[in-house]
mmCIF file of C-alpha atoms and ligand atoms in Angstrom:
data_model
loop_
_atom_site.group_PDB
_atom_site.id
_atom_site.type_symbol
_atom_site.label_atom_id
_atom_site.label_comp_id
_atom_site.label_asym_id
_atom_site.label_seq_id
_atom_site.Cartn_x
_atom_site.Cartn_y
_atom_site.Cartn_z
ATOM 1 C CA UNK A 26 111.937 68.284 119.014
ATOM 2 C CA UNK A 27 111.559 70.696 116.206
ATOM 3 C CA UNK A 28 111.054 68.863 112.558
ATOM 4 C CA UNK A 29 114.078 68.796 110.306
ATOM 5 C CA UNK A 30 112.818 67.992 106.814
ATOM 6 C CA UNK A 31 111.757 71.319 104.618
ATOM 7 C CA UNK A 32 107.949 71.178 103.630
ATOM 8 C CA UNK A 33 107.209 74.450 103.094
ATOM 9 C CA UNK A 34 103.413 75.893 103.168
ATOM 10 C CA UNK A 35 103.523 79.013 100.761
ATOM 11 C CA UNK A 36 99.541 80.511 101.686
ATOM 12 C CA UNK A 37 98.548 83.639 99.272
ATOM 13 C CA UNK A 38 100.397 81.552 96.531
ATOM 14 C CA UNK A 39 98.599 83.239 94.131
ATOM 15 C CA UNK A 40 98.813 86.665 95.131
ATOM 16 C CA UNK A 41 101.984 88.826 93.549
ATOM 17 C CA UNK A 42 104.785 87.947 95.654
ATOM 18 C CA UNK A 43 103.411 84.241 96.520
ATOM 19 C CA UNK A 44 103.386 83.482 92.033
ATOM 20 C CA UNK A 45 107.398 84.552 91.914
ATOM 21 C CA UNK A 46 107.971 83.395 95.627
ATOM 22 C CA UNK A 47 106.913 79.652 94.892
ATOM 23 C CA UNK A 48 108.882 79.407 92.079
ATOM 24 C CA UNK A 49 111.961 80.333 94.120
ATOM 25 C CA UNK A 50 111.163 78.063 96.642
ATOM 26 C CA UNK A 51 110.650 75.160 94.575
ATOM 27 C CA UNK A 52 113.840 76.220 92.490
ATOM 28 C CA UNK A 53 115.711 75.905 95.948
ATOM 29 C CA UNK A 54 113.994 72.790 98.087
ATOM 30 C CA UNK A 55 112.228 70.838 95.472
ATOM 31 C CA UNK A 56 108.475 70.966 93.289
ATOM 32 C CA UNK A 57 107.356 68.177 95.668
ATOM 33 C CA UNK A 58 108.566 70.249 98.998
ATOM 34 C CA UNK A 59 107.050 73.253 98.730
ATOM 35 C CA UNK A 60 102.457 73.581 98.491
ATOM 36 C CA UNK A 61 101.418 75.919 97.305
ATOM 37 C CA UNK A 62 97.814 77.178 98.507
ATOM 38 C CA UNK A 63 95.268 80.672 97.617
ATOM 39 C CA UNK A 64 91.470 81.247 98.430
ATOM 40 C CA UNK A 65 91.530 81.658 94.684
ATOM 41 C CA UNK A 66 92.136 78.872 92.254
ATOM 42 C CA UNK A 67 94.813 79.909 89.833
ATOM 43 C CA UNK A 68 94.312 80.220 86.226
ATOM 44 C CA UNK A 69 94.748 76.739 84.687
ATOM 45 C CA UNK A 70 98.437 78.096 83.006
ATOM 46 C CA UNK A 71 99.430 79.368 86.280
ATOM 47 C CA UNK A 72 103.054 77.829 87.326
ATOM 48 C CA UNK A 73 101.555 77.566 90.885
ATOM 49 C CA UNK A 74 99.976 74.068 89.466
ATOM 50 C CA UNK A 75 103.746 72.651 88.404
ATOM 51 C CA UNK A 76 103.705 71.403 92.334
ATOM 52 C CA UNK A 77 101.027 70.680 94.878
ATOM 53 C CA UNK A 78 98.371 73.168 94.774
ATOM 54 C CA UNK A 79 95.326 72.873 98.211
ATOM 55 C CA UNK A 80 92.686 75.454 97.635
ATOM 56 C CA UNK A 81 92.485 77.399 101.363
ATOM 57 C CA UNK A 82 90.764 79.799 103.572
ATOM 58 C CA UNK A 83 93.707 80.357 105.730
ATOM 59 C CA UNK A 84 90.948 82.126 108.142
ATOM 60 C CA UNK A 85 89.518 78.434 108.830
ATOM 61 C CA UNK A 86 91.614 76.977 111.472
ATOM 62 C CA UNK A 87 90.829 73.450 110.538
ATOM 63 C CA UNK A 88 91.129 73.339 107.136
ATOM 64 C CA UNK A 89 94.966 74.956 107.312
ATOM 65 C CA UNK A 90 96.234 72.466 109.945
ATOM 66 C CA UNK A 91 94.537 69.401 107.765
ATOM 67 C CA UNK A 92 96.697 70.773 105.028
ATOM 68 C CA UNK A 93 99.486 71.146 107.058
ATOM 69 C CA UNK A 94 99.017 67.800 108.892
ATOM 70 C CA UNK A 95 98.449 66.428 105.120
ATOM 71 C CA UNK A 96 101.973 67.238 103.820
ATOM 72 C CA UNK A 97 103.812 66.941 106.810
ATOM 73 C CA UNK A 98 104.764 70.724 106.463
ATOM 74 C CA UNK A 99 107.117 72.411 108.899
ATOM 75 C CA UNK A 100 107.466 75.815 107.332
ATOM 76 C CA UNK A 101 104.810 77.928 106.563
ATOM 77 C CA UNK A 102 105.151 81.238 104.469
ATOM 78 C CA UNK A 103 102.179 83.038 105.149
ATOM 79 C CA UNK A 104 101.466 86.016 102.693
ATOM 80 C CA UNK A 105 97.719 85.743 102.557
ATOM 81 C CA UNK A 106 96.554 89.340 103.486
ATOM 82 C CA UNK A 107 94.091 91.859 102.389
ATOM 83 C CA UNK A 108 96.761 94.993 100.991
ATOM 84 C CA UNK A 109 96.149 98.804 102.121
ATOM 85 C CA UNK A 110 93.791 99.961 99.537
ATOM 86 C CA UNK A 111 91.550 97.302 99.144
ATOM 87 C CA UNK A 112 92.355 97.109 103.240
ATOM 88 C CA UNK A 113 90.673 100.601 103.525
ATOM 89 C CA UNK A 114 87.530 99.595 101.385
ATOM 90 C CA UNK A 115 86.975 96.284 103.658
ATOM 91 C CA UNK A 116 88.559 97.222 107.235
ATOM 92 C CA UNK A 117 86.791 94.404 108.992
ATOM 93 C CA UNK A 118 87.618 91.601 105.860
ATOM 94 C CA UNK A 119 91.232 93.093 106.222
ATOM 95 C CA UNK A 120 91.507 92.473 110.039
ATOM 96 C CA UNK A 121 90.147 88.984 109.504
ATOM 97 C CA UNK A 122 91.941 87.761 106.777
ATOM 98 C CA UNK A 123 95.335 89.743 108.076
ATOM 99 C CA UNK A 124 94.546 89.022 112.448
ATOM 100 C CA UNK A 125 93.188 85.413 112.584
ATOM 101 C CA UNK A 126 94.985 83.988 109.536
ATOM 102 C CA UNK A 127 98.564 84.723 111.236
ATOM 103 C CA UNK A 128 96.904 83.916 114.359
ATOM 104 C CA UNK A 129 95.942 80.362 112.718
ATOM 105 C CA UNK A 130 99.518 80.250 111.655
ATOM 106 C CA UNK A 131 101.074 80.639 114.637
ATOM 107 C CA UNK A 132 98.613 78.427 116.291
ATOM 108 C CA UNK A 133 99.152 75.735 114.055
ATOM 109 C CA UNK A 134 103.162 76.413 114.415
ATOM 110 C CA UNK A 135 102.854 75.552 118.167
ATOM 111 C CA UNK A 136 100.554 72.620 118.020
ATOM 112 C CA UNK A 137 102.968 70.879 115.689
ATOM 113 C CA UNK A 138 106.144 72.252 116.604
ATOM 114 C CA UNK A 139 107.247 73.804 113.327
ATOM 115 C CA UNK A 140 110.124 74.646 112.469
ATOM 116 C CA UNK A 141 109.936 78.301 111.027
ATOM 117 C CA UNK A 142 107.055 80.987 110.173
ATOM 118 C CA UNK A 143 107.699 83.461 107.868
ATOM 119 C CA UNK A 144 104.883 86.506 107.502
ATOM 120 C CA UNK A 145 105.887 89.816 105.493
ATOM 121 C CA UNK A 146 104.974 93.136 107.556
ATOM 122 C CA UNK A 147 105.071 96.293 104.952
ATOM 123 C CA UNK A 148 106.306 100.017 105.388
ATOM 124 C CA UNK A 149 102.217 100.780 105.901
ATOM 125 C CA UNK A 150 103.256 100.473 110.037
ATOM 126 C CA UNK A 151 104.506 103.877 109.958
ATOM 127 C CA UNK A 152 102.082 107.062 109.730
ATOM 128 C CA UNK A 153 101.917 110.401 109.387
ATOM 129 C CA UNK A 154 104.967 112.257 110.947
ATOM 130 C CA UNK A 155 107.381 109.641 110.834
ATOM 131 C CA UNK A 156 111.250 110.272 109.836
ATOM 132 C CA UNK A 157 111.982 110.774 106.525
ATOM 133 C CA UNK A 158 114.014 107.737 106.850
ATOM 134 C CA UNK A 159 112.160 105.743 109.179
ATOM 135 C CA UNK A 160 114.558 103.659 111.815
ATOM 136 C CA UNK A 161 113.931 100.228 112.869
ATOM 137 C CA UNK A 162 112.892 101.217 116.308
ATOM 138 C CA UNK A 163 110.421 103.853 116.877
ATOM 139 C CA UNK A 164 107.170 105.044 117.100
ATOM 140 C CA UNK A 165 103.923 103.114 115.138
ATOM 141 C CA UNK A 166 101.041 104.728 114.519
ATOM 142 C CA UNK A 167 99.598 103.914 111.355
ATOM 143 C CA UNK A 168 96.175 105.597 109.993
ATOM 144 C CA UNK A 169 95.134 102.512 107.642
ATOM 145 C CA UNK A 170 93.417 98.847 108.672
ATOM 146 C CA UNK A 171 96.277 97.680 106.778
ATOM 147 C CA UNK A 172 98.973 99.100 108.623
ATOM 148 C CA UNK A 173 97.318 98.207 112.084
ATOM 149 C CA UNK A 174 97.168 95.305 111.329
ATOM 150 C CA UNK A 175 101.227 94.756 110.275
ATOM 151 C CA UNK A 176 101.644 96.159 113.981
ATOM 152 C CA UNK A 177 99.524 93.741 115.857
ATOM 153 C CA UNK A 178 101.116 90.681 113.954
ATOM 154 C CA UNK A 179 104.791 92.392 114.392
ATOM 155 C CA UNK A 180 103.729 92.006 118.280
ATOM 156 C CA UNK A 181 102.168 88.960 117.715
ATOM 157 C CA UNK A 182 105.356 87.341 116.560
ATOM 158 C CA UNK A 183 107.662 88.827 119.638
ATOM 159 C CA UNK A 184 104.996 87.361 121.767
ATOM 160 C CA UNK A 185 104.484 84.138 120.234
ATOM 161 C CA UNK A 186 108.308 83.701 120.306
ATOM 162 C CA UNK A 187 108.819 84.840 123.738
ATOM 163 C CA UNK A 188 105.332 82.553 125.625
ATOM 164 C CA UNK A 189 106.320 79.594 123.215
ATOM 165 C CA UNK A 190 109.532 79.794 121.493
ATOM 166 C CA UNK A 191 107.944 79.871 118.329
ATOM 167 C CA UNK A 192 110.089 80.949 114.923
ATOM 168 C CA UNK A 193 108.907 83.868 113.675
ATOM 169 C CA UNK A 194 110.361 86.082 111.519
ATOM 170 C CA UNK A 195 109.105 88.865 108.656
ATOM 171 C CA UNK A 196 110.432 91.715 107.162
ATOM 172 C CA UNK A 197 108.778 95.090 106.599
ATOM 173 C CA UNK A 198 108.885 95.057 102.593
ATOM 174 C CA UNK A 199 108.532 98.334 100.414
ATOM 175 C CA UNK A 200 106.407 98.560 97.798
ATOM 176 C CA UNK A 201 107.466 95.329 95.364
ATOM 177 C CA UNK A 202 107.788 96.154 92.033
ATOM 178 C CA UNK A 203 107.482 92.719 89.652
ATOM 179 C CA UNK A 204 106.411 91.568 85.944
ATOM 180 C CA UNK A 205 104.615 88.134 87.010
ATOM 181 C CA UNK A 206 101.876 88.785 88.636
ATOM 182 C CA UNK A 207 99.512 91.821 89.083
ATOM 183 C CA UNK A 208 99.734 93.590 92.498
ATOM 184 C CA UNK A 209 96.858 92.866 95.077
ATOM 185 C CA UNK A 210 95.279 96.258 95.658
ATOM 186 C CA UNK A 211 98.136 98.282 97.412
ATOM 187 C CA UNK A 212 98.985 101.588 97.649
ATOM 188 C CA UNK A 213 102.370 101.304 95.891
ATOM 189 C CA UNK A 214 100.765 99.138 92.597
ATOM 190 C CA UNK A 215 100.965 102.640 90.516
ATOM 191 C CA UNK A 216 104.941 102.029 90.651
ATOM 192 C CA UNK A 217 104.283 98.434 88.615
ATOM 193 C CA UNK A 218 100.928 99.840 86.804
ATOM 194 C CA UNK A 219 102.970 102.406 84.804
ATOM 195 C CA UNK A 220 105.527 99.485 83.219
ATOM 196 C CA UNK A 221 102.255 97.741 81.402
ATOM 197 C CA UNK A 222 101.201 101.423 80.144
ATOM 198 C CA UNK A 223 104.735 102.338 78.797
ATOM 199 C CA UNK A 224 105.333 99.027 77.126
ATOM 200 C CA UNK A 225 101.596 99.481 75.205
ATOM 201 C CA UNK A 226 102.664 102.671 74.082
ATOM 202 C CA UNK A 227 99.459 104.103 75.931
ATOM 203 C CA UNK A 228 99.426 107.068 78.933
ATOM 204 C CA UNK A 229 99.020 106.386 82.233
ATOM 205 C CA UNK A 230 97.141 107.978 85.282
ATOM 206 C CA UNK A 231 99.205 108.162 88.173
ATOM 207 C CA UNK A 232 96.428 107.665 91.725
ATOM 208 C CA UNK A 233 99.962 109.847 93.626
ATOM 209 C CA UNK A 234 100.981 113.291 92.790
ATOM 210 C CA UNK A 235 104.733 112.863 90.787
ATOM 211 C CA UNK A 236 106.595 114.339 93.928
ATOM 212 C CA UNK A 237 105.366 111.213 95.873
ATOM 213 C CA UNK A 238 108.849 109.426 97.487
ATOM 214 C CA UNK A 239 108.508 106.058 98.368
ATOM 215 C CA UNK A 240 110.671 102.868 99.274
ATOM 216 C CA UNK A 241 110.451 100.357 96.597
ATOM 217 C CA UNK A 242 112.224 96.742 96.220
ATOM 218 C CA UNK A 243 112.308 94.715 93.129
ATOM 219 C CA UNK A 244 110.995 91.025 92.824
ATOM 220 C CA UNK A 245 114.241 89.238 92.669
ATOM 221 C CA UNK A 246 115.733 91.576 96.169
ATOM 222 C CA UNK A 247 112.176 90.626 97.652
ATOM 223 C CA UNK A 248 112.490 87.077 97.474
ATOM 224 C CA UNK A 249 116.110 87.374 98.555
ATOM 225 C CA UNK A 250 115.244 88.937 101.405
ATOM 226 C CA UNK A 251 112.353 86.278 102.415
ATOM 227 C CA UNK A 252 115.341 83.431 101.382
ATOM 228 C CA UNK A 253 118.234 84.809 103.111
ATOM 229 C CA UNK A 254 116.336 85.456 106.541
ATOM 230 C CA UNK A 255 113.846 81.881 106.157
ATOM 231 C CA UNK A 256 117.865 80.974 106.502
ATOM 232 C CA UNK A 257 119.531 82.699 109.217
ATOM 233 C CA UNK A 258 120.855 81.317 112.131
ATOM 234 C CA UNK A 259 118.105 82.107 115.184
ATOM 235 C CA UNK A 260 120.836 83.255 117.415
ATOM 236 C CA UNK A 261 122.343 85.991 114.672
ATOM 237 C CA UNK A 262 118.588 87.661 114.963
ATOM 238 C CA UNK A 263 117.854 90.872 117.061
ATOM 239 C CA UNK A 264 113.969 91.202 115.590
ATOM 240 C CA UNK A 265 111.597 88.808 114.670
ATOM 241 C CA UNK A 266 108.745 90.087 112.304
ATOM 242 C CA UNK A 267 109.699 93.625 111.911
ATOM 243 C CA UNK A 268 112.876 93.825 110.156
ATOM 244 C CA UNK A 269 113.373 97.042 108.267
ATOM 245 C CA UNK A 270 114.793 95.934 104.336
ATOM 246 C CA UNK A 271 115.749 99.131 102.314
ATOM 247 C CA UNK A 272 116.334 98.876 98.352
ATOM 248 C CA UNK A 273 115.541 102.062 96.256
ATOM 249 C CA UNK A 274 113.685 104.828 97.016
ATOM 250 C CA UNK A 275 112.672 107.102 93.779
ATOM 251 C CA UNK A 276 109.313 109.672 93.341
ATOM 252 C CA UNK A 277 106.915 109.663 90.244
ATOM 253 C CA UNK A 278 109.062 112.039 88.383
ATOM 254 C CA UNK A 279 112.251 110.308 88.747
ATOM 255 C CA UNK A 280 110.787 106.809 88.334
ATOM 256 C CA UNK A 281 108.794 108.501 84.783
ATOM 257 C CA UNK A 282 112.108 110.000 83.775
ATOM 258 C CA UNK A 283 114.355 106.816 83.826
ATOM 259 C CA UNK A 284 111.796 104.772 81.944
ATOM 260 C CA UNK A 285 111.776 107.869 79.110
ATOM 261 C CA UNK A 286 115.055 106.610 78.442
ATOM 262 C CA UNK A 287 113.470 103.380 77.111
ATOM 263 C CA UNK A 288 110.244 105.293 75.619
ATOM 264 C CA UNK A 289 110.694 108.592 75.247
ATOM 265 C CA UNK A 290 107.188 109.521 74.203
ATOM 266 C CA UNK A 291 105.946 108.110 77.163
ATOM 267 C CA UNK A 292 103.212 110.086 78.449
ATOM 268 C CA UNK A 293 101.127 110.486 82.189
ATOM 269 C CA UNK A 294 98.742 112.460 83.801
ATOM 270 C CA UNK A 295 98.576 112.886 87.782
ATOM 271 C CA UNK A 296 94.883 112.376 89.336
ATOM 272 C CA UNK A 297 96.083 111.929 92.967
ATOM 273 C CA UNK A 298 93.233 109.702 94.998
ATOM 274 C CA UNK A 299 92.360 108.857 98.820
ATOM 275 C CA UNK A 300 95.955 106.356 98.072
ATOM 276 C CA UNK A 301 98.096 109.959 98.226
ATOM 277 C CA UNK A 302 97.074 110.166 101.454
ATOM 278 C CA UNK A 303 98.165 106.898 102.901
ATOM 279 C CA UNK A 304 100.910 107.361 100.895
ATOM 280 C CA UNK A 305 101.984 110.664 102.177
ATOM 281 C CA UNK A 306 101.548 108.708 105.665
ATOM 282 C CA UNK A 307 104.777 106.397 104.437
ATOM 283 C CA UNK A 308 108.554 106.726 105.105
ATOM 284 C CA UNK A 309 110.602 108.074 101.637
ATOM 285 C CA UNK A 310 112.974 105.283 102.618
ATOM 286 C CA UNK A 311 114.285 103.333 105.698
ATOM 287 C CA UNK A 312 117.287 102.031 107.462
ATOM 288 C CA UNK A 313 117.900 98.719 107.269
ATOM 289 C CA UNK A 314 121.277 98.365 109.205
ATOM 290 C CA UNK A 315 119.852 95.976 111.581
ATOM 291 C CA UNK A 316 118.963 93.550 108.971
ATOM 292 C CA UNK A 317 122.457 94.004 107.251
ATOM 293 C CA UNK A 318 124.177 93.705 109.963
ATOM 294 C CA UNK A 319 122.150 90.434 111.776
ATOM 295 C CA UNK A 320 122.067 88.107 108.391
ATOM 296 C CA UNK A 321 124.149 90.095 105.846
ATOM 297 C CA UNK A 322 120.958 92.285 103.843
ATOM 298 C CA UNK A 323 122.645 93.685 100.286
ATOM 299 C CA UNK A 324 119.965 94.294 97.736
ATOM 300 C CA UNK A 325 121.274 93.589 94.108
ATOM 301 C CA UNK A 326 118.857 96.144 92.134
ATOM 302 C CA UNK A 327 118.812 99.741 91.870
ATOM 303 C CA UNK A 328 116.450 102.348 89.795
ATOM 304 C CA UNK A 329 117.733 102.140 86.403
ATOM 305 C CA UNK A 330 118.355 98.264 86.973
ATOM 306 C CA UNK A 331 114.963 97.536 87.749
ATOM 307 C CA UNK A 332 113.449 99.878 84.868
ATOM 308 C CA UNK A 333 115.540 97.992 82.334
ATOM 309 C CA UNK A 334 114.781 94.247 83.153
ATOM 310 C CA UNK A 335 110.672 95.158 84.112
ATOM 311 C CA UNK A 336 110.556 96.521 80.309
ATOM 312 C CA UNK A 337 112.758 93.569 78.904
ATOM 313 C CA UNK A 338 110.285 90.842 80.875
ATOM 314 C CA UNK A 339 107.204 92.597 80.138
ATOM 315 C CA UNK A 340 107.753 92.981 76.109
ATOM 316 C CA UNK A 341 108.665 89.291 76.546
ATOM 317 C CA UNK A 342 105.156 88.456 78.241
ATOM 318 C CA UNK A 343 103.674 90.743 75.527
ATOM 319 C CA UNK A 344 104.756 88.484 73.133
ATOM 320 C CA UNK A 345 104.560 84.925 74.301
ATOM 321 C CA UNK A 346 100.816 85.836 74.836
ATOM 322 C CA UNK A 347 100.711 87.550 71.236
ATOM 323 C CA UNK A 348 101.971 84.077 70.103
ATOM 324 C CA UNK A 349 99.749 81.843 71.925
ATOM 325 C CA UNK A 350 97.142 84.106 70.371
ATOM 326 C CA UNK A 351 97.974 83.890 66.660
HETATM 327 N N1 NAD B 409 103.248 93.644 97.312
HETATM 328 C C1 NAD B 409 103.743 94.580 98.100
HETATM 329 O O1 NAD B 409 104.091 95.660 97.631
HETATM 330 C C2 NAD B 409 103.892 94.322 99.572
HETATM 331 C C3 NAD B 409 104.549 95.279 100.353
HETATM 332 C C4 NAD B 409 104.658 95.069 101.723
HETATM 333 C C5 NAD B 409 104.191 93.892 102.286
HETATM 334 N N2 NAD B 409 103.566 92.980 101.505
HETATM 335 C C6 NAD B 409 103.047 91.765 102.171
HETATM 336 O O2 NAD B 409 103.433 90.590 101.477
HETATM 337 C C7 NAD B 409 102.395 89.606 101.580
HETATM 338 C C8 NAD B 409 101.968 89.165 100.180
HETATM 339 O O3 NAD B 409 101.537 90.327 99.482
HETATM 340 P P1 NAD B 409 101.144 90.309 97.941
HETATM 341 O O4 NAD B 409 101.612 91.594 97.378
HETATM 342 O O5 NAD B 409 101.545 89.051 97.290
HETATM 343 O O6 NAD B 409 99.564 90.411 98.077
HETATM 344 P P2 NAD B 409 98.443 90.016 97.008
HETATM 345 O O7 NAD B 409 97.238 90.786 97.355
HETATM 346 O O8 NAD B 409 98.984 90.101 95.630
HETATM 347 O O9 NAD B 409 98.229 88.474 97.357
HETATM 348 C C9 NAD B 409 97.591 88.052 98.523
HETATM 349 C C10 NAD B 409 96.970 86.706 98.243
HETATM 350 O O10 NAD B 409 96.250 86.321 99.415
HETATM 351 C C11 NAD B 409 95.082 85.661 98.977
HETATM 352 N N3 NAD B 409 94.075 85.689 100.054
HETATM 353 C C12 NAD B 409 93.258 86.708 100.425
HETATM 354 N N4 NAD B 409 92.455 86.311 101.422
HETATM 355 C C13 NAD B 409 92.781 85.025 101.700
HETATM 356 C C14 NAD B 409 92.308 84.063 102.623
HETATM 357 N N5 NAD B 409 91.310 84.349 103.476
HETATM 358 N N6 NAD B 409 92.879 82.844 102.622
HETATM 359 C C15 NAD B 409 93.874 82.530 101.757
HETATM 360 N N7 NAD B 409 94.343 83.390 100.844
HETATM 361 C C16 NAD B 409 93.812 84.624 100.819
HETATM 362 C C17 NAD B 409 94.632 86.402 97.736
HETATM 363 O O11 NAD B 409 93.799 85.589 96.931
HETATM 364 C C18 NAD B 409 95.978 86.727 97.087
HETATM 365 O O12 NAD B 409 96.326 85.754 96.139
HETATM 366 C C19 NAD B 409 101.285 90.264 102.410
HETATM 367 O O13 NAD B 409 101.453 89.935 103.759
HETATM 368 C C20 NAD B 409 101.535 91.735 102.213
HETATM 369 O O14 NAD B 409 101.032 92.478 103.293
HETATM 370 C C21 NAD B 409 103.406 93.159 100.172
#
């Protein structure tokens, strides 16, 4: 018998999509249903402490089912995970962290019968020569830790449901573009860097040359995405951890000339790095047809959407934190 209650285990709370994702969740199910849980201890101010916070290694098997065990969770979110580029500085820490965390998660979601698992996989399992638009079937062969790693827990999760029924379900995201938290060390941060430059009024250098294409999602669509599927009926779903989500897809130059129309002096310089590689490994954009078609996909944000609401929450941030200054 699976459990019916919601208590929801978000680990890499504290990361960027875990600070926005929380919030969500406890919006939806309740402060006191949803723990929230990071190797690193947030700041003191961090919303993350307005519920249950546990402090956790989720590479430690013990210490994540005692928490688990301890709140009587039967959902666990698990976005703790070492990103691309810090991935590619510390391959083994990333297979560690990425490998026998979800494998502690799934573990853990056998031994106690959970109900649900959700882990994020990421456009970084495609590499070089892949279709412009990559499909949802077809072939993997990615170049970074990172991305081998998204592969092995995509197969992980069709194996884990087929040898034990277990729930598992994830979504490839895009690059996530958001104004809460700082991105992790991925290869797509230079599409959220750039908002903090052009709301100081100072230049920014760009790691990608400004013909790089790449699929890109905006907070809210991301945690719609993670909602909507956490909520779809089992039998409406064709793919477990490896569903394709599509949102925008814009290069440098396009993303540069849209927020122009908000700062017009805004100036950058191009210093491509060992990211424009990887990067040039990545799909422009992907179909997601499966995923719309399975448990009704629609993103709500498009380019010039997303431009104006990052630069309307960002001057806001600006100035609370001038405020709290003065
Ligand atoms: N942000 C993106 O653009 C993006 C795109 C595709 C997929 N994803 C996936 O979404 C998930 C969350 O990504 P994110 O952007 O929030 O990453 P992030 O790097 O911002 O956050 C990851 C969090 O995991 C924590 N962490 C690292 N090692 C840990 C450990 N051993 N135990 C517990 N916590 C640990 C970090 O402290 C951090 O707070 C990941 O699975 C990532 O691969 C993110």
């Amino acid at each position: 018998m699976k459990k019916e209650t919601k208590r929801i285990l978000v680990t890499g709370a504290n990361g960027q999509i875990g600070t926005e994702l929380t919030i969500a969740l406890r919006k939806i199910y309740g402060e006191e249903s949803v723990v929230a849980s990071d190797i690193v201890v947030p700041n003191a101010e961090s919303t993350l402490h307005n519920g249950i916070f546990e402090t956790l290694d989720v590479t430690n098997f013990d210490d994540f089912e005692r928490i688990v065990r301890r709140h009587n969770v039967d959902t666990i979110v698990h976005l703790a995970a070492i990103l691309s580029a810090v991935g590619e500085a510390n391959p083994m820490r990333c297979w560690n962290v990425n490998i026998n965390g979800t494998l502690n998660a799934f573990n853990i979601g056998v031994k106690h019968q959970l109900s649900k698992i959700f882990v994020p996989s990421s456009i970084a399992v495609w590499g070089p020569g892949v279709p412009k638009v990559a499909p949802q079937e077809g072939i993997l062969k990615p170049r970074t830790m990172y991305g081998l790693t998204k592969v092995t827990i995509e197969l992980l999760g069709d194996y884990y449901f087929q040898k034990y029924g277990l729930d598992c379900r994830g979504v490839r995201y895009p690059g996530i573009i958001s104004s809460e938290a700082l991105p992790g060390g991925g290869t797509t941060d230079y599409a959220v860097e750039i908002f903090y430059k052009a709301v100081a009024g100072e230049k920014f250098i760009c790691f990608v040359n400004e013909n790089t294409r790449l699929p890109m999602m905006y907070m809210p669509d991301c945690i719609k995405a993670a909602v909507n599927l956490l909520n779809a009926p089992i039998e409406q779903l064709t793919h477990h951890c490896d569903y394709n989500v599509g949102s925008m897809s814009f290069d440098v130059k396009s993303l540069v000339e849209e927020i122009r129309k908000h700062y017009p002096n805004f100036e950058i310089e191009f210093k491509p790095d060992y990211r424009q590689e990887i990067a040039d490994s990545w799909p422009d954009d992907v179909d997601d047809s499966d995923a719309r078609n399975d448990w009704g996909w629609q993103p709500d944000y498009d380019l010039p959407r997303m431009v104006a609401d990052m630069i309307e929450k960002l001057k806001l941030k600006i100035t609370k934190k001038e405020i709290k200054q003065n």
